[in-house]
Amino acid sequence: VWVQTYRRPREVVACVESLRGAGLPITVIHPADERHGVAGTTTLALPHEWSHRGAGPPRALAGLMATALGHDFMVIVEDDARIRNPKGIMMLVEGLFSYPRLATLQVRSAFPLSTTHHQMLTSEIEKYGAMGIIFAVHLGSYHEVGGFDPKLTRLEDVDLGIRLKVAGYYLGSHHGVKASHQNYSAGGLSVLEARGTEDKGLNKKR
């Protein structure tokens, strides 16, 4: 399990505590100039040139390191996620390997059902391949399409999802893991809003 953090030491401690019992080793990826160590975890610093550039770099680094360690999969968790049934993380992993051509499996319930944007956001996730704040990735298919692009500060999951779909893979969601997104805000709607801003070329290229 790879936890990416954005200068939020309290958040990452609470996130890791919620993951205890998942039965998987946990690595916290932090900016180069900070260290957010949590007992019982491994810490990994981003290269200086990759620090403070959004979600693309830490997720790309997680993919590189998980592969170097000989893993078949990785589970990505943002630091403001809280998992209520940590053993459910293994349900993501088991589900990932249960279906042919399934490349990713995300926790769909991580987005608050009470928000008025929930239904629209869910449809955008399904259409464009966003993977949210907790998801498992099959590393074979991940590397086949080039993995996360570290140059993208946002929409790196959409970019990867589109490439996986073009390659004939499926993206799934799992309702078995109970989780919440503590700092959910309009920023979480980047799938809806940012396609026309910093990543204008995404749709043209894909």
PDB file of C-alpha atoms in Angstrom, residues 75-181:
ATOM      1  CA  VAL A  75      -2.738  -0.102  -3.823  1.00  0.00           C
ATOM      2  CA  ILE A  76      -2.718   3.718  -3.932  1.00  0.00           C
ATOM      3  CA  VAL A  77      -4.239   5.633  -0.987  1.00  0.00           C
ATOM      4  CA  GLU A  78      -4.365   9.394  -0.501  1.00  0.00           C
ATOM      5  CA  ASP A  79      -3.519  10.674   2.967  1.00  0.00           C
ATOM      6  CA  ASP A  80      -6.995  12.037   3.681  1.00  0.00           C
ATOM      7  CA  ALA A  81      -8.681   8.679   3.081  1.00  0.00           C
ATOM      8  CA  ARG A  82     -10.023   6.747   6.053  1.00  0.00           C
ATOM      9  CA  ILE A  83     -10.680   3.032   5.654  1.00  0.00           C
ATOM     10  CA  ARG A  84     -13.309   1.627   7.995  1.00  0.00           C
ATOM     11  CA  ASN A  85     -12.701  -2.058   7.233  1.00  0.00           C
ATOM     12  CA  PRO A  86      -8.977  -2.369   6.431  1.00  0.00           C
ATOM     13  CA  LYS A  87      -9.237  -6.076   5.614  1.00  0.00           C
ATOM     14  CA  GLY A  88     -11.393  -4.950   2.711  1.00  0.00           C
ATOM     15  CA  ILE A  89      -8.213  -3.721   0.991  1.00  0.00           C
ATOM     16  CA  MET A  90      -7.469  -7.373   0.246  1.00  0.00           C
ATOM     17  CA  MET A  91     -10.903  -7.583  -1.374  1.00  0.00           C
ATOM     18  CA  LEU A  92      -9.659  -5.032  -3.903  1.00  0.00           C
ATOM     19  CA  VAL A  93      -6.558  -7.103  -4.572  1.00  0.00           C
ATOM     20  CA  GLU A  94      -8.446 -10.399  -4.846  1.00  0.00           C
ATOM     21  CA  GLY A  95     -11.011  -8.787  -7.135  1.00  0.00           C
ATOM     22  CA  LEU A  96      -8.273  -7.354  -9.302  1.00  0.00           C
ATOM     23  CA  PHE A  97      -6.972 -10.840 -10.086  1.00  0.00           C
ATOM     24  CA  SER A  98     -10.394 -12.463 -10.421  1.00  0.00           C
ATOM     25  CA  TYR A  99     -11.357 -11.074 -13.811  1.00  0.00           C
ATOM     26  CA  PRO A 100      -9.396 -11.176 -17.084  1.00  0.00           C
ATOM     27  CA  ARG A 101      -8.356  -7.788 -18.478  1.00  0.00           C
ATOM     28  CA  LEU A 102      -9.300  -5.951 -15.268  1.00  0.00           C
ATOM     29  CA  ALA A 103      -6.535  -3.372 -14.764  1.00  0.00           C
ATOM     30  CA  THR A 104      -7.757  -1.320 -11.798  1.00  0.00           C
ATOM     31  CA  LEU A 105     -10.294  -1.662  -9.002  1.00  0.00           C
ATOM     32  CA  GLN A 106     -11.280   1.398  -7.001  1.00  0.00           C
ATOM     33  CA  VAL A 107     -13.287   2.112  -3.870  1.00  0.00           C
ATOM     34  CA  ARG A 108     -16.296   3.836  -5.349  1.00  0.00           C
ATOM     35  CA  SER A 109     -17.790   4.707  -1.943  1.00  0.00           C
ATOM     36  CA  ALA A 110     -14.844   6.996  -1.106  1.00  0.00           C
ATOM     37  CA  PHE A 111     -16.806   9.978  -2.417  1.00  0.00           C
ATOM     38  CA  PRO A 112     -19.460  11.330  -0.016  1.00  0.00           C
ATOM     39  CA  LEU A 113     -22.945  10.314  -1.077  1.00  0.00           C
ATOM     40  CA  SER A 114     -24.387  13.478   0.437  1.00  0.00           C
ATOM     41  CA  THR A 115     -22.753  15.840  -2.044  1.00  0.00           C
ATOM     42  CA  THR A 116     -25.007  17.135  -4.804  1.00  0.00           C
ATOM     43  CA  HIS A 117     -22.250  16.400  -7.313  1.00  0.00           C
ATOM     44  CA  HIS A 118     -21.968  12.718  -6.406  1.00  0.00           C
ATOM     45  CA  GLN A 119     -24.006  11.258  -9.248  1.00  0.00           C
ATOM     46  CA  MET A 120     -22.344  13.457 -11.852  1.00  0.00           C
ATOM     47  CA  LEU A 121     -18.900  12.713 -10.449  1.00  0.00           C
ATOM     48  CA  THR A 122     -19.579   8.980 -10.428  1.00  0.00           C
ATOM     49  CA  SER A 123     -20.604   9.037 -14.075  1.00  0.00           C
ATOM     50  CA  GLU A 124     -17.461  10.987 -14.967  1.00  0.00           C
ATOM     51  CA  ILE A 125     -15.326   8.440 -13.112  1.00  0.00           C
ATOM     52  CA  GLU A 126     -16.913   5.607 -15.065  1.00  0.00           C
ATOM     53  CA  LYS A 127     -16.645   7.458 -18.382  1.00  0.00           C
ATOM     54  CA  TYR A 128     -13.119   8.821 -18.134  1.00  0.00           C
ATOM     55  CA  GLY A 129     -11.437   6.247 -15.901  1.00  0.00           C
ATOM     56  CA  ALA A 130     -10.635   8.295 -12.796  1.00  0.00           C
ATOM     57  CA  MET A 131      -9.548   5.994  -9.988  1.00  0.00           C
ATOM     58  CA  GLY A 132     -10.224   8.169  -6.975  1.00  0.00           C
ATOM     59  CA  ILE A 133      -8.365   8.153  -3.656  1.00  0.00           C
ATOM     60  CA  ILE A 134      -8.162   4.387  -3.021  1.00  0.00           C
ATOM     61  CA  PHE A 135      -7.532   1.897  -5.809  1.00  0.00           C
ATOM     62  CA  ALA A 136      -5.592  -1.237  -6.698  1.00  0.00           C
ATOM     63  CA  VAL A 137      -3.617  -1.432  -9.940  1.00  0.00           C
ATOM     64  CA  HIS A 138      -2.403  -4.527 -11.808  1.00  0.00           C
ATOM     65  CA  LEU A 139       1.228  -3.656 -12.554  1.00  0.00           C
ATOM     66  CA  GLY A 140       1.428  -5.766 -15.706  1.00  0.00           C
ATOM     67  CA  SER A 141      -1.244  -3.763 -17.518  1.00  0.00           C
ATOM     68  CA  TYR A 142      -0.021  -0.561 -15.827  1.00  0.00           C
ATOM     69  CA  HIS A 143       3.427  -0.812 -17.373  1.00  0.00           C
ATOM     70  CA  GLU A 144       2.068  -2.021 -20.696  1.00  0.00           C
ATOM     71  CA  VAL A 145       0.510   1.408 -21.235  1.00  0.00           C
ATOM     72  CA  GLY A 146       3.350   3.420 -19.699  1.00  0.00           C
ATOM     73  CA  GLY A 147       2.140   3.974 -16.120  1.00  0.00           C
ATOM     74  CA  PHE A 148       1.339   7.308 -14.488  1.00  0.00           C
ATOM     75  CA  ASP A 149       2.751  10.369 -16.207  1.00  0.00           C
ATOM     76  CA  PRO A 150       4.864  12.236 -13.583  1.00  0.00           C
ATOM     77  CA  LYS A 151       4.542  15.455 -15.590  1.00  0.00           C
ATOM     78  CA  LEU A 152       0.812  15.665 -14.833  1.00  0.00           C
ATOM     79  CA  THR A 153      -0.101  17.506 -11.648  1.00  0.00           C
ATOM     80  CA  ARG A 154      -3.771  16.575 -11.992  1.00  0.00           C
ATOM     81  CA  LEU A 155      -5.832  14.060 -13.929  1.00  0.00           C
ATOM     82  CA  GLU A 156      -2.991  11.535 -13.939  1.00  0.00           C
ATOM     83  CA  ASP A 157      -5.523   8.829 -13.091  1.00  0.00           C
ATOM     84  CA  VAL A 158      -7.811   9.891 -15.949  1.00  0.00           C
ATOM     85  CA  ASP A 159      -4.858   9.873 -18.327  1.00  0.00           C
ATOM     86  CA  LEU A 160      -3.848   6.365 -17.225  1.00  0.00           C
ATOM     87  CA  GLY A 161      -7.454   5.151 -17.305  1.00  0.00           C
ATOM     88  CA  ILE A 162      -7.971   6.314 -20.874  1.00  0.00           C
ATOM     89  CA  ARG A 163      -4.784   4.585 -22.020  1.00  0.00           C
ATOM     90  CA  LEU A 164      -5.830   1.371 -20.270  1.00  0.00           C
ATOM     91  CA  LYS A 165      -9.254   1.481 -21.923  1.00  0.00           C
ATOM     92  CA  VAL A 166      -7.720   2.112 -25.334  1.00  0.00           C
ATOM     93  CA  ALA A 167      -5.509  -0.942 -24.754  1.00  0.00           C
ATOM     94  CA  GLY A 168      -8.606  -3.059 -24.105  1.00  0.00           C
ATOM     95  CA  TYR A 169      -8.515  -3.226 -20.310  1.00  0.00           C
ATOM     96  CA  TYR A 170     -11.390  -2.742 -17.886  1.00  0.00           C
ATOM     97  CA  LEU A 171     -11.589  -0.450 -14.843  1.00  0.00           C
ATOM     98  CA  GLY A 172     -13.774  -1.586 -11.973  1.00  0.00           C
ATOM     99  CA  SER A 173     -15.225  -0.300  -8.700  1.00  0.00           C
ATOM    100  CA  HIS A 174     -15.803  -2.241  -5.476  1.00  0.00           C
ATOM    101  CA  HIS A 175     -18.417  -1.492  -2.823  1.00  0.00           C
ATOM    102  CA  GLY A 176     -16.950  -3.869  -0.222  1.00  0.00           C
ATOM    103  CA  VAL A 177     -14.392  -1.448   1.217  1.00  0.00           C
ATOM    104  CA  LYS A 178     -15.955   1.163   3.496  1.00  0.00           C
ATOM    105  CA  ALA A 179     -14.051   4.424   3.240  1.00  0.00           C
ATOM    106  CA  SER A 180     -14.416   8.187   3.379  1.00  0.00           C
ATOM    107  CA  HIS A 181     -12.638  11.203   1.912  1.00  0.00           C
TER     108      HIS A 181
END
